[in-house]
XYZ file of C-alpha atoms in Angstrom:
781
model
C 141.890 115.139 -30.766
C 142.489 117.991 -27.834
C 138.939 120.493 -28.138
C 139.253 123.725 -30.444
C 139.875 126.923 -28.543
C 137.160 129.071 -28.902
C 135.442 125.564 -27.301
C 138.315 125.907 -23.977
C 138.269 129.560 -24.242
C 134.141 129.610 -24.241
C 134.070 127.323 -21.050
C 137.018 129.854 -19.124
C 135.207 132.476 -19.378
C 131.221 131.256 -18.704
C 133.977 129.657 -15.372
C 135.386 132.574 -14.713
C 131.588 134.596 -14.927
C 130.562 131.778 -12.195
C 132.662 131.820 -10.456
C 131.905 134.208 -6.982
C 134.713 135.631 -4.800
C 135.934 133.232 -2.362
C 134.875 134.242 0.574
C 137.572 133.447 3.562
C 134.222 131.479 6.064
C 135.491 127.856 6.375
C 133.291 125.413 4.108
C 130.613 123.728 6.364
C 130.720 120.196 4.533
C 134.150 118.512 3.616
C 133.901 114.182 2.861
C 137.197 112.331 2.120
C 136.909 109.707 -0.387
C 138.563 106.981 -2.596
C 138.690 107.462 -6.508
C 141.798 104.606 -6.727
C 142.111 101.728 -4.101
C 146.174 101.678 -5.331
C 145.530 97.834 -5.935
C 147.978 96.846 -8.033
C 146.758 98.054 -11.664
C 143.921 100.091 -10.719
C 144.813 104.060 -9.582
C 145.783 105.206 -6.489
C 144.139 108.868 -5.545
C 142.377 111.093 -3.410
C 139.354 113.247 -3.582
C 138.785 115.807 -0.577
C 135.930 117.621 -2.133
C 133.827 121.000 -0.243
C 130.937 122.644 -0.377
C 133.944 125.810 -2.504
C 136.877 123.896 -4.165
C 138.114 120.452 -4.308
C 142.133 118.130 -4.089
C 143.345 115.525 -5.618
C 146.055 113.194 -3.779
C 147.521 111.395 -5.963
C 146.710 111.233 -9.602
C 147.732 107.167 -10.796
C 147.488 105.578 -13.876
C 143.557 105.013 -15.378
C 142.097 108.395 -12.533
C 140.118 109.810 -15.162
C 137.833 107.044 -16.581
C 137.000 106.321 -12.716
C 136.084 109.850 -12.041
C 133.965 110.454 -15.335
C 132.801 106.816 -14.233
C 131.868 107.788 -10.694
C 131.269 111.402 -11.434
C 134.049 113.024 -9.404
C 133.929 117.319 -10.155
C 137.761 117.732 -11.780
C 136.117 120.628 -12.704
C 137.224 122.028 -9.667
C 139.934 120.586 -8.967
C 143.172 123.053 -9.190
C 144.977 121.860 -5.900
C 147.421 117.761 -6.660
C 149.623 116.866 -3.843
C 151.588 114.023 -4.648
C 153.624 111.674 -1.651
C 156.071 110.428 -4.327
C 156.952 111.223 -8.153
C 156.038 107.118 -9.028
C 154.409 106.425 -11.863
C 152.369 104.736 -9.595
C 151.328 108.597 -8.108
C 151.370 110.716 -11.202
C 150.310 108.144 -14.204
C 147.134 109.941 -14.701
C 148.416 112.933 -14.310
C 148.762 114.131 -18.481
C 145.006 112.377 -19.038
C 144.098 114.649 -16.400
C 145.050 117.581 -17.670
C 143.499 117.184 -20.140
C 140.391 116.549 -19.108
C 140.366 119.203 -17.164
C 142.087 121.741 -19.795
C 138.715 120.536 -21.213
C 136.659 121.243 -19.548
C 138.465 124.837 -18.756
C 139.403 124.509 -15.627
C 142.635 127.504 -15.914
C 145.595 126.880 -14.079
C 146.334 123.557 -11.951
C 148.994 124.118 -9.244
C 150.745 120.298 -8.971
C 152.627 120.033 -5.530
C 155.110 117.503 -4.047
C 158.941 116.552 -4.991
C 161.332 119.395 -7.249
C 161.292 117.433 -11.453
C 157.750 117.195 -11.060
C 157.700 120.085 -13.872
C 160.397 117.341 -16.431
C 156.551 115.204 -16.803
C 155.551 118.001 -18.723
C 158.495 119.138 -21.185
C 159.426 115.105 -21.767
C 155.348 115.299 -23.109
C 154.622 118.199 -24.135
C 154.334 117.243 -28.084
C 151.449 114.950 -27.265
C 149.863 117.090 -24.029
C 149.632 119.434 -25.664
C 148.238 122.233 -22.740
C 147.123 125.826 -25.160
C 145.095 126.805 -22.308
C 145.826 124.852 -19.136
C 148.545 126.629 -17.152
C 150.573 124.365 -14.719
C 152.561 125.549 -11.496
C 154.830 123.781 -9.469
C 154.819 123.763 -5.883
C 158.668 122.650 -4.133
C 157.040 120.805 -1.953
C 160.975 119.889 -0.114
C 161.384 123.036 -0.449
C 161.537 124.192 4.275
C 159.635 127.712 3.301
C 157.073 126.138 0.931
C 153.152 125.437 2.877
C 150.468 125.948 1.559
C 146.705 127.827 2.659
C 143.461 128.486 1.336
C 140.103 129.339 2.629
C 139.401 125.683 3.341
C 142.639 124.617 4.883
C 146.433 124.996 6.415
C 148.441 122.646 4.828
C 152.184 121.817 6.173
C 154.533 119.838 3.861
C 157.465 116.427 5.334
C 159.425 115.804 3.356
C 161.052 112.561 4.381
C 164.109 110.982 2.654
C 165.518 107.589 2.281
C 168.589 106.973 3.655
C 171.529 105.897 1.822
C 171.423 102.544 1.789
C 168.367 102.593 0.118
C 169.527 105.546 -2.932
C 168.601 104.498 -5.698
C 170.856 103.151 -8.533
C 173.253 105.390 -11.046
C 172.008 103.932 -14.712
C 174.390 102.628 -16.642
C 175.299 105.316 -18.378
C 175.103 109.545 -18.240
C 174.883 110.038 -21.267
C 172.306 113.129 -21.795
C 168.903 112.807 -23.325
C 170.634 112.817 -26.969
C 167.261 113.863 -28.799
C 164.899 116.545 -28.325
C 161.319 115.756 -30.427
C 160.115 118.718 -31.261
C 157.370 117.276 -33.240
C 154.434 117.989 -34.041
C 152.063 115.532 -33.071
C 148.153 116.775 -33.920
C 149.536 118.184 -37.741
C 147.707 117.110 -40.302
C 148.624 114.287 -42.711
C 149.421 118.114 -44.912
C 150.760 121.135 -43.220
C 150.324 122.053 -39.955
C 146.632 124.282 -39.178
C 146.451 124.232 -35.808
C 147.908 126.265 -33.924
C 150.209 124.088 -31.291
C 153.297 125.405 -29.797
C 156.261 125.255 -30.766
C 158.582 122.051 -28.389
C 160.609 123.430 -25.495
C 163.661 124.476 -26.685
C 165.424 123.314 -22.934
C 167.141 121.004 -24.053
C 167.232 118.058 -21.074
C 170.257 117.092 -19.574
C 170.373 114.964 -16.748
C 173.720 112.739 -15.620
C 172.584 109.602 -14.589
C 171.922 110.516 -10.973
C 168.910 112.374 -10.244
C 167.832 115.579 -7.780
C 168.455 114.108 -3.937
C 165.228 116.048 -2.645
C 163.531 114.700 -6.228
C 163.601 111.133 -4.330
C 161.867 112.310 -1.128
C 158.360 111.284 -0.092
C 155.642 114.080 0.592
C 154.024 113.221 4.551
C 150.758 115.940 4.783
C 149.957 117.304 7.920
C 146.431 119.159 6.585
C 143.935 120.753 9.586
C 140.505 122.414 8.253
C 139.814 126.431 9.252
C 137.808 126.625 12.208
C 133.889 127.282 12.110
C 131.999 128.197 14.208
C 128.941 126.486 15.294
C 125.298 126.657 13.370
C 122.827 128.868 14.257
C 119.654 127.069 14.739
C 116.653 129.216 14.215
C 113.713 126.331 15.832
C 116.065 126.821 18.969
C 116.208 130.345 18.732
C 111.464 130.483 18.758
C 112.186 128.285 21.614
C 113.757 129.970 24.420
C 111.373 133.451 22.956
C 114.236 135.253 21.155
C 112.685 137.090 18.553
C 113.708 138.210 14.577
C 116.547 140.883 14.593
C 119.842 142.124 16.093
C 119.637 139.512 18.483
C 119.691 137.308 16.321
C 123.034 137.958 15.062
C 124.040 138.335 18.184
C 123.863 134.877 19.063
C 125.324 133.632 15.288
C 128.934 135.469 17.251
C 129.039 133.661 20.275
C 127.477 135.925 22.325
C 125.050 135.669 24.835
C 122.374 138.166 25.363
C 119.806 139.789 27.816
C 116.125 139.103 26.893
C 113.597 142.445 26.924
C 111.927 140.428 29.312
C 115.045 139.967 31.438
C 116.115 136.040 30.929
C 119.539 135.396 30.142
C 119.829 133.368 26.330
C 122.946 131.300 25.690
C 125.118 131.350 22.701
C 125.100 127.976 23.572
C 121.759 127.193 23.768
C 120.696 128.356 19.844
C 123.816 127.286 18.235
C 125.642 123.530 17.522
C 128.859 122.928 18.704
C 131.932 125.262 17.466
C 134.233 122.580 15.328
C 137.962 123.118 16.717
C 138.846 122.119 12.607
C 140.241 118.512 12.769
C 144.002 117.359 11.221
C 143.924 114.328 9.169
C 146.826 113.363 7.717
C 148.212 111.621 3.904
C 151.629 109.818 4.333
C 153.273 107.130 1.931
C 156.815 105.261 2.932
C 157.988 104.073 -0.679
C 159.942 100.738 0.411
C 161.584 99.968 3.169
C 164.345 103.010 2.633
C 162.277 105.481 3.207
C 161.180 103.218 6.381
C 163.683 105.233 9.245
C 162.928 107.970 8.931
C 159.613 107.685 8.268
C 158.643 106.771 10.890
C 161.363 109.191 12.827
C 160.044 111.683 11.469
C 159.735 114.311 14.797
C 156.592 116.298 12.695
C 154.828 113.543 12.171
C 155.266 111.685 16.169
C 153.825 114.504 17.638
C 150.514 114.599 16.434
C 150.328 110.692 18.508
C 148.630 110.707 21.045
C 151.889 108.628 23.051
C 153.573 111.661 22.390
C 151.521 113.845 23.982
C 149.331 115.436 21.326
C 146.376 116.690 22.330
C 142.535 115.567 21.609
C 142.652 118.719 18.949
C 146.593 117.980 17.647
C 145.811 113.820 16.958
C 144.630 112.811 13.943
C 140.902 111.763 12.908
C 141.931 110.239 9.281
C 145.245 108.783 7.834
C 145.816 108.028 4.936
C 148.321 105.719 3.948
C 149.774 105.755 0.495
C 152.144 102.620 1.767
C 152.310 99.269 0.719
C 150.069 96.965 2.214
C 152.933 94.722 3.465
C 155.707 97.555 4.909
C 152.722 98.594 6.714
C 152.611 95.714 8.389
C 156.317 96.497 8.868
C 157.083 95.547 13.019
C 157.717 99.819 13.432
C 155.059 100.670 11.078
C 152.868 99.019 13.551
C 154.861 100.510 16.421
C 154.239 103.773 14.576
C 150.661 103.684 13.657
C 149.436 102.737 16.954
C 151.278 105.566 18.408
C 148.096 107.205 17.188
C 144.765 107.645 18.892
C 142.875 104.572 18.900
C 139.745 106.005 17.979
C 142.066 107.956 13.853
C 140.521 105.725 10.824
C 143.610 103.931 8.723
C 142.543 104.425 4.506
C 145.283 102.471 2.928
C 145.514 103.294 -0.108
C 148.640 100.647 -1.030
C 150.003 97.668 -3.590
C 150.104 95.193 -2.228
C 152.595 92.340 -3.009
C 151.763 88.255 -4.091
C 149.558 85.596 -2.916
C 147.121 88.642 -1.721
C 146.086 90.975 -4.194
C 142.774 92.858 -2.403
C 139.845 93.298 -4.676
C 138.946 96.848 -5.876
C 139.318 98.427 -9.311
C 135.840 100.474 -8.568
C 133.903 100.098 -12.338
C 130.218 98.697 -11.864
C 130.127 99.834 -15.955
C 132.930 97.363 -17.326
C 130.989 94.417 -15.200
C 127.607 95.479 -16.111
C 128.757 94.995 -20.350
C 130.379 91.723 -19.558
C 127.018 90.100 -17.794
C 124.801 91.866 -21.086
C 127.071 90.444 -23.529
C 128.366 86.847 -21.788
C 124.528 86.473 -23.433
C 125.449 86.683 -26.856
C 128.891 83.844 -26.857
C 130.533 83.129 -23.013
C 133.358 82.027 -24.720
C 133.798 85.746 -26.764
C 132.689 87.708 -23.301
C 133.865 85.815 -20.578
C 132.501 86.963 -17.100
C 135.436 88.529 -15.907
C 136.803 88.106 -12.107
C 135.171 89.148 -9.978
C 137.144 92.743 -8.447
C 134.529 93.925 -5.783
C 132.036 92.957 -3.414
C 129.121 90.975 -5.048
C 125.614 91.248 -3.706
C 124.894 89.592 -1.209
C 128.247 89.230 0.516
C 128.947 90.361 4.181
C 130.386 94.326 4.317
C 133.399 95.546 5.351
C 133.815 95.332 8.770
C 135.051 98.727 9.981
C 137.836 98.027 11.662
C 140.847 101.005 12.322
C 142.734 99.553 9.794
C 141.004 99.502 6.115
C 141.501 98.153 3.286
C 140.617 100.947 1.435
C 138.091 101.097 -2.176
C 136.686 103.229 -4.221
C 133.901 105.869 -2.816
C 134.540 105.289 0.248
C 134.091 108.032 2.619
C 135.046 109.740 5.735
C 133.783 112.409 6.304
C 135.549 115.450 8.136
C 132.137 118.238 8.739
C 129.684 118.390 10.172
C 130.582 114.775 11.092
C 133.542 112.809 11.793
C 132.693 109.436 10.527
C 133.033 106.743 7.921
C 131.251 105.767 5.128
C 130.726 101.989 3.343
C 127.795 102.890 1.430
C 128.862 104.334 -1.183
C 131.247 101.823 -2.232
C 130.269 99.812 -5.343
C 128.478 96.047 -5.661
C 128.483 94.332 -8.136
C 124.928 92.813 -8.961
C 124.527 90.278 -12.133
C 121.775 89.142 -12.233
C 120.389 92.891 -12.395
C 123.178 94.095 -15.133
C 121.250 90.676 -17.142
C 117.598 91.177 -16.225
C 117.850 94.553 -17.592
C 118.933 92.918 -21.396
C 116.368 90.169 -21.516
C 113.850 93.038 -20.308
C 114.276 95.133 -24.151
C 111.605 94.213 -26.575
C 112.483 91.533 -28.325
C 115.676 90.923 -27.025
C 114.330 86.919 -25.803
C 113.190 85.819 -29.161
C 115.934 87.600 -30.848
C 118.641 85.530 -28.254
C 117.690 82.379 -28.955
C 117.673 82.595 -33.097
C 121.110 83.626 -32.906
C 121.682 80.209 -30.976
C 120.792 78.250 -32.738
C 122.250 80.733 -35.975
C 125.386 80.333 -34.485
C 124.903 76.482 -34.428
C 125.092 76.203 -37.999
C 127.198 79.175 -38.216
C 130.640 77.824 -41.398
C 134.021 78.892 -39.934
C 136.501 80.743 -41.885
C 139.415 79.880 -40.672
C 139.950 76.342 -38.520
C 143.169 77.759 -36.456
C 142.768 78.142 -32.755
C 145.356 81.335 -32.979
C 146.381 83.744 -33.205
C 144.351 84.505 -30.117
C 142.783 88.455 -29.570
C 141.962 90.135 -26.378
C 141.328 93.438 -27.214
C 141.337 95.993 -23.774
C 140.300 99.439 -25.304
C 138.768 99.894 -28.647
C 137.870 103.668 -28.139
C 139.149 106.764 -29.369
C 141.254 110.323 -27.777
C 139.711 109.120 -23.545
C 138.091 106.161 -22.128
C 134.662 105.536 -21.007
C 133.014 103.527 -18.638
C 132.616 100.853 -21.099
C 135.435 101.479 -23.657
C 139.163 102.382 -22.838
C 142.029 103.567 -24.612
C 143.854 101.449 -27.699
C 145.232 98.138 -27.005
C 145.306 94.409 -28.217
C 146.478 91.596 -26.984
C 147.817 88.711 -29.624
C 148.183 85.943 -28.370
C 150.512 84.273 -31.301
C 150.439 80.581 -30.018
C 150.702 80.038 -26.605
C 152.018 81.360 -24.244
C 153.699 84.095 -27.020
C 152.208 87.554 -26.721
C 153.017 90.610 -28.500
C 151.042 94.817 -27.669
C 149.551 96.532 -30.308
C 148.994 99.487 -28.841
C 148.767 100.951 -25.002
C 146.284 103.963 -24.030
C 145.977 105.048 -20.528
C 145.355 102.231 -17.703
C 146.134 98.480 -20.603
C 148.320 97.125 -17.326
C 145.037 97.810 -15.447
C 142.877 96.411 -17.560
C 145.308 93.369 -18.355
C 145.192 92.066 -14.173
C 141.346 92.912 -14.511
C 140.567 90.694 -17.526
C 142.764 88.011 -17.079
C 143.209 88.364 -12.939
C 146.128 88.838 -10.832
C 148.035 85.573 -11.074
C 146.847 84.353 -14.426
C 147.935 88.244 -15.685
C 152.136 88.013 -14.475
C 151.820 84.379 -16.247
C 150.366 86.638 -19.561
C 153.017 89.643 -19.112
C 156.301 87.029 -18.135
C 154.961 85.970 -21.524
C 154.684 89.542 -22.915
C 157.570 89.704 -26.092
C 156.800 93.199 -27.258
C 154.454 95.876 -27.365
C 154.190 97.704 -30.585
C 153.452 101.121 -30.555
C 151.102 103.201 -34.040
C 151.866 106.367 -33.005
C 152.863 109.286 -30.727
C 149.223 109.852 -29.537
C 148.922 109.132 -26.215
C 145.407 107.358 -26.115
C 148.280 104.379 -28.191
C 150.827 104.851 -25.886
C 151.136 106.494 -22.216
C 150.076 103.141 -20.745
C 153.711 102.132 -21.745
C 155.622 103.072 -18.090
C 152.993 101.426 -16.431
C 153.184 98.202 -18.257
C 156.924 98.467 -18.303
C 156.412 98.104 -14.459
C 153.721 95.964 -13.837
C 155.940 93.501 -16.135
C 159.068 93.809 -14.954
C 156.562 92.836 -11.269
C 155.409 90.117 -12.846
C 159.203 88.453 -13.936
C 160.239 88.878 -10.371
C 156.579 86.652 -9.155
C 156.531 84.542 -11.200
C 160.513 84.198 -11.021
C 160.294 84.044 -14.857
C 163.514 84.085 -17.793
C 162.094 86.849 -19.374
C 164.227 89.204 -20.952
C 163.732 92.986 -21.261
C 160.636 93.644 -23.456
C 161.045 94.164 -27.976
C 158.993 97.707 -28.351
C 158.642 98.557 -31.729
C 157.507 102.058 -32.301
C 158.683 105.671 -34.149
C 161.675 105.979 -32.236
C 160.444 109.562 -31.572
C 158.575 107.995 -28.509
C 162.624 107.623 -26.730
C 163.125 110.813 -25.928
C 160.160 110.785 -23.023
C 161.054 107.468 -21.778
C 164.392 108.383 -21.649
C 163.471 111.869 -20.191
C 160.844 109.052 -17.285
C 164.050 107.374 -16.803
C 166.346 110.246 -15.704
C 164.406 112.510 -13.985
C 161.849 109.313 -11.687
C 162.480 106.190 -12.393
C 165.149 103.759 -13.676
C 162.327 101.952 -16.958
C 165.326 101.930 -19.551
C 166.379 98.373 -18.376
C 163.508 97.139 -19.253
C 162.695 97.139 -22.606
C 165.138 97.490 -26.103
C 163.883 99.654 -29.070
C 163.133 98.644 -32.438
C 161.979 101.443 -34.169
C 159.004 101.198 -36.588
C 161.359 101.975 -39.923
C 163.527 99.941 -39.848
C 160.954 97.353 -40.528
C 159.561 97.969 -43.883
C 159.232 96.795 -46.504
C 162.049 95.664 -48.388
C 164.477 96.012 -44.979
C 165.852 92.659 -43.121
C 164.781 93.254 -39.585
C 166.150 92.575 -36.547
C 166.400 88.276 -36.261
C 165.715 88.536 -32.626
C 162.152 90.173 -33.220
C 161.383 87.813 -35.631
C 163.437 84.993 -33.449
C 161.482 85.933 -30.078
C 157.949 86.512 -31.899
C 158.036 83.228 -34.017
C 156.795 85.037 -36.578
C 157.028 84.792 -41.093
C 157.967 87.838 -41.076
C 156.663 91.325 -40.259
C 155.926 94.623 -42.378
C 155.616 97.832 -41.301
C 154.194 101.787 -43.434
C 153.766 105.124 -43.068
C 149.980 105.629 -42.171
C 147.960 109.032 -43.139
C 147.566 109.740 -39.681
C 150.205 112.362 -37.719
C 154.048 113.069 -38.444
C 155.059 109.608 -38.370
C 152.376 106.974 -37.156
C 152.401 103.453 -38.566
C 150.456 100.152 -39.647
C 151.978 97.253 -39.190
C 150.794 93.173 -41.301
C 152.875 90.388 -39.478
C 152.827 85.958 -39.989
C 152.515 83.512 -37.472
C 154.929 80.586 -37.906
C 152.037 79.528 -39.379
C 151.092 81.416 -41.852
C 148.447 83.472 -40.338
C 148.617 87.239 -41.904
C 147.081 89.713 -39.201
C 147.581 94.114 -40.481
C 146.319 96.531 -37.991
C 146.226 100.478 -38.989
C 146.139 101.480 -36.271
C 144.968 105.526 -36.520
C 144.355 106.865 -40.297
C 142.634 107.791 -42.726
C 141.930 105.125 -46.441
C 145.296 104.452 -46.931
C 147.600 102.055 -49.624
C 150.231 101.655 -48.530
C 148.489 99.776 -45.272
C 146.306 97.824 -48.437
C 149.456 97.163 -50.041
C 151.279 94.861 -47.043
C 147.851 93.424 -45.716
C 146.948 91.521 -49.293
C 145.054 88.701 -48.323
C 145.473 89.223 -44.326
C 143.540 86.449 -42.551
C 142.420 89.178 -40.622
C 142.346 93.802 -40.325
C 141.532 95.425 -37.222
C 141.082 98.727 -38.601
C 140.712 102.070 -37.408
C 136.599 103.266 -37.403
C 136.196 106.163 -35.599
C 133.294 108.245 -36.967
C 129.598 106.728 -38.368
C 128.844 106.862 -42.248
C 127.794 110.401 -43.070
C 130.652 112.555 -41.176
C 134.026 111.752 -43.476
C 134.533 115.879 -43.580
C 134.986 115.265 -39.603
C 136.558 111.817 -40.911
C 139.208 113.647 -43.124
C 139.832 116.847 -40.214
C 140.528 114.777 -38.126
C 142.313 112.027 -40.153
C 140.124 109.420 -39.281
C 137.721 106.464 -40.765
C 134.369 105.892 -40.973
C 133.076 102.901 -40.856
C 132.680 102.535 -44.406
C 136.261 103.672 -45.702
C 136.966 101.588 -43.102
C 135.306 98.496 -44.505
C 136.262 99.258 -47.705
C 139.818 98.846 -47.362
C 139.506 95.584 -46.078
C 138.009 94.781 -49.552
C 140.591 96.155 -51.484
C 143.280 94.480 -49.549
C 141.178 91.240 -49.839
C 141.364 90.561 -46.394
C 139.301 87.614 -45.484
C 137.353 89.633 -42.089
C 137.182 93.086 -40.653
C 136.774 93.687 -37.382
C 136.547 97.346 -36.215
C 137.632 99.131 -33.148
C 139.291 103.086 -32.265
C 135.367 104.204 -32.320
C 134.725 107.722 -30.784
C 133.449 107.673 -27.075
C 130.099 109.149 -28.561
C 129.839 105.345 -29.085
C 129.631 104.317 -25.687
C 128.185 100.528 -26.012
C 127.823 100.337 -29.445
C 128.125 102.082 -33.275
C 126.175 103.028 -35.858
C 126.686 101.871 -39.224
C 124.205 99.906 -41.558
C 123.254 96.727 -41.489
C 124.633 96.086 -45.532
C 127.405 96.433 -44.503
C 127.806 93.270 -42.651
C 125.595 91.461 -44.874
C 128.821 89.757 -46.437
C 129.450 87.400 -42.969
C 133.447 89.362 -42.561
C 133.034 92.123 -40.380
C 132.616 92.373 -37.010
C 132.396 94.944 -33.963
C 135.205 94.887 -31.385
C 134.017 95.144 -27.453
C 136.916 96.142 -24.131
C 137.104 92.620 -23.022
C 136.315 90.777 -26.192
C 138.679 87.194 -26.734
C 138.273 86.008 -30.622
C 140.092 83.241 -32.321
C 140.033 83.373 -35.736
C 137.509 79.760 -35.729
C 135.464 81.955 -34.126
C 135.396 84.977 -36.314
C 133.001 83.744 -37.844
C 130.270 84.241 -35.251
C 130.329 88.683 -35.295
C 128.366 89.404 -37.978
C 125.795 88.087 -35.949
C 125.489 90.137 -33.280
C 124.431 92.637 -35.030
C 120.951 92.185 -34.609
C 121.127 91.191 -30.793
C 123.567 94.326 -30.096
C 120.635 96.713 -31.227
C 118.030 94.908 -29.562
C 119.975 94.778 -26.246
C 121.266 98.755 -26.513
C 117.807 100.050 -28.232
C 118.021 103.436 -25.435
C 121.647 103.769 -26.860
C 120.971 103.189 -30.532
C 117.831 105.142 -30.173
C 120.246 108.090 -28.515
C 122.714 107.817 -31.886
C 119.365 107.473 -34.490
C 118.282 111.174 -32.688
C 121.911 112.882 -32.709
C 122.418 111.424 -35.856
C 119.499 112.661 -37.551
C 119.731 116.497 -35.418
C 123.288 116.574 -37.248
C 122.427 116.137 -40.303
C 118.712 118.350 -40.161
C 121.984 121.048 -39.128
C 124.567 119.945 -42.230
C 121.766 120.647 -45.161
C 120.439 124.226 -42.859
C 124.125 125.097 -44.019
C 124.478 123.699 -46.692
C 121.007 125.619 -47.813
C 122.739 128.780 -46.350
C 124.969 128.391 -48.110
C 123.732 128.214 -51.597
C 121.822 131.090 -50.683
C 124.415 133.202 -50.265
C 125.816 131.490 -53.208
C 122.742 133.214 -55.627
C 122.844 136.316 -54.091
C 126.705 136.939 -54.193
C 126.055 135.642 -57.892
C 123.366 137.798 -58.585
C 125.299 140.882 -56.757
C 128.003 140.247 -59.489
């Protein structure tokens, strides 16, 4: 949910108060750092920071989660540059924009091809930017440039040749419906001040604006910086403090009273004339000829007479890795100075997928949970270098990882020391060192050996890909549950940002391609961004997997509120063709009493699938499906306790229910139309569910939610974690994990308990104050 307006206004006021008028002097430090490595499933993003300001080059899906883990200062980002308008480059922009808004940034400027603004028009109902002004500079305009106190930048647009022209859409019809729904209104009324939808009708015929297809190269030159005056050298040469220091700092030689001449060069560090770096992308082979022949880029090459000052120190390539190996591309790269560092952040194709998802936190918690049950919490494929493996060689062509760093000022060097390294034994030892945990773990193993299953079925198998709410954190991504209904037949329930990457991370590249090729359907419960913004990346990832596995799979069956069409159609017509990848089935067409499309039932091999409205926002749905062998699974999506969900979920074998807030926060839960833990458990009891699995936890509970252990006494309640896989015959294990989990994450539980106690004290004070006011009012009357 968006933060309260008063909160953002206060942050903006504080930001403005702290903001010193920009001094027109070049920064003393300038650093390039890889945020997202471009590994398939991971974001592509480069972060540039100075002692004055910060910048982003591209903002792929999942960027904000990595930025949160590695503490990138998004609050200082006001300029974002895009090399090509593809989902791989812009997919993280909606989430990043919300994060930037919430920390008080008043405006951001997007630099790229025309049409970037359409992304926010299409998303305006679920990406609410009330307090952030988004500006767009058309970088294909020959008169456009960028300059600030840090650098001067030239935009270089590169078009595909005519044979690479994007195909015309199958239809020339405009986007018929505009979604004007307020998805942040509550169950009754519209208490929030959400601006009305933009009424400009989005008309897109089959052809895109030709300039929107442009790839952009950015030639960036830092402003020159004078050398620093070294006080110790001044003392060594006998220069007395005073005006002479100022003359030397300004580069003037001086003569001391004793007649000795002191050269400025003797007491100053060398001037930095301002290094050049270049950021490029050649999206595919249709751009290649125009790319390698681009005159302004060729002028920077040593072989074409570029001077030392004009030769780039760094060339950052967002080009797909396989295309960088094309003979023409290799010849183009060879034209640069031999000492230039080439940083590669592009996708690879089949067979040689790079490692580099960039998150240590995901592996840390998975290794710790693995101690409880190795099947429910399997080890993830190692997608980073493991401690003890040899370091990446410092070759001139560098396949970048998250935190690969190049210092442009004051030093000019590559630094790989910050790249994350997995240390599995350290993570295990961390848990085993917790007081009482090892004894609890031994007792758990004995208990599980005698535990009685509540079902002997091995399907459906569930993999929780996202169990957090609203925004991702280090250990819980936003909502997504992969359900294997029967062997190699999958449906996905919700699709938060980064879901495609979560699938690749969990299964590894090869198995993920098989899973995605066998993904028959996706169910979207409602149109809040944390439940569907990962859909475009998933559609594209599935298509890549179909091509990789040579599968004959047809379009994905997308079960969603029909209003999602406005978002997907606008993206299709404005940016990349995606409509051929899915067939929409409206959730409202699956209400009880309606006959579902036979193709849907056949494709998923279900006995039934039923949806209902739930109590959250407009067009929010819950769903209940029954598999061919009779297993009934109900999923709440986001909702307050809801009778219609109880009705369609009667006698479910498994209820997956949101549990956003802890007990004692009922008022806040109602305000935000969510459930507390006990409310979710009570829904399961009311519908007669054999087992209730809780998910969608507030991100305040980054590791384990707060709950009353008495609620788990029935042994029919479990807590979901990211990268947890579970089948019906192992559900009975989950309740027994609770004591060990509390010891494993003892520090986190203590912190949460302290916050709970403070909140209760605050509530008691507020209630006492209200009572005093009521008493005073009564006496006054």
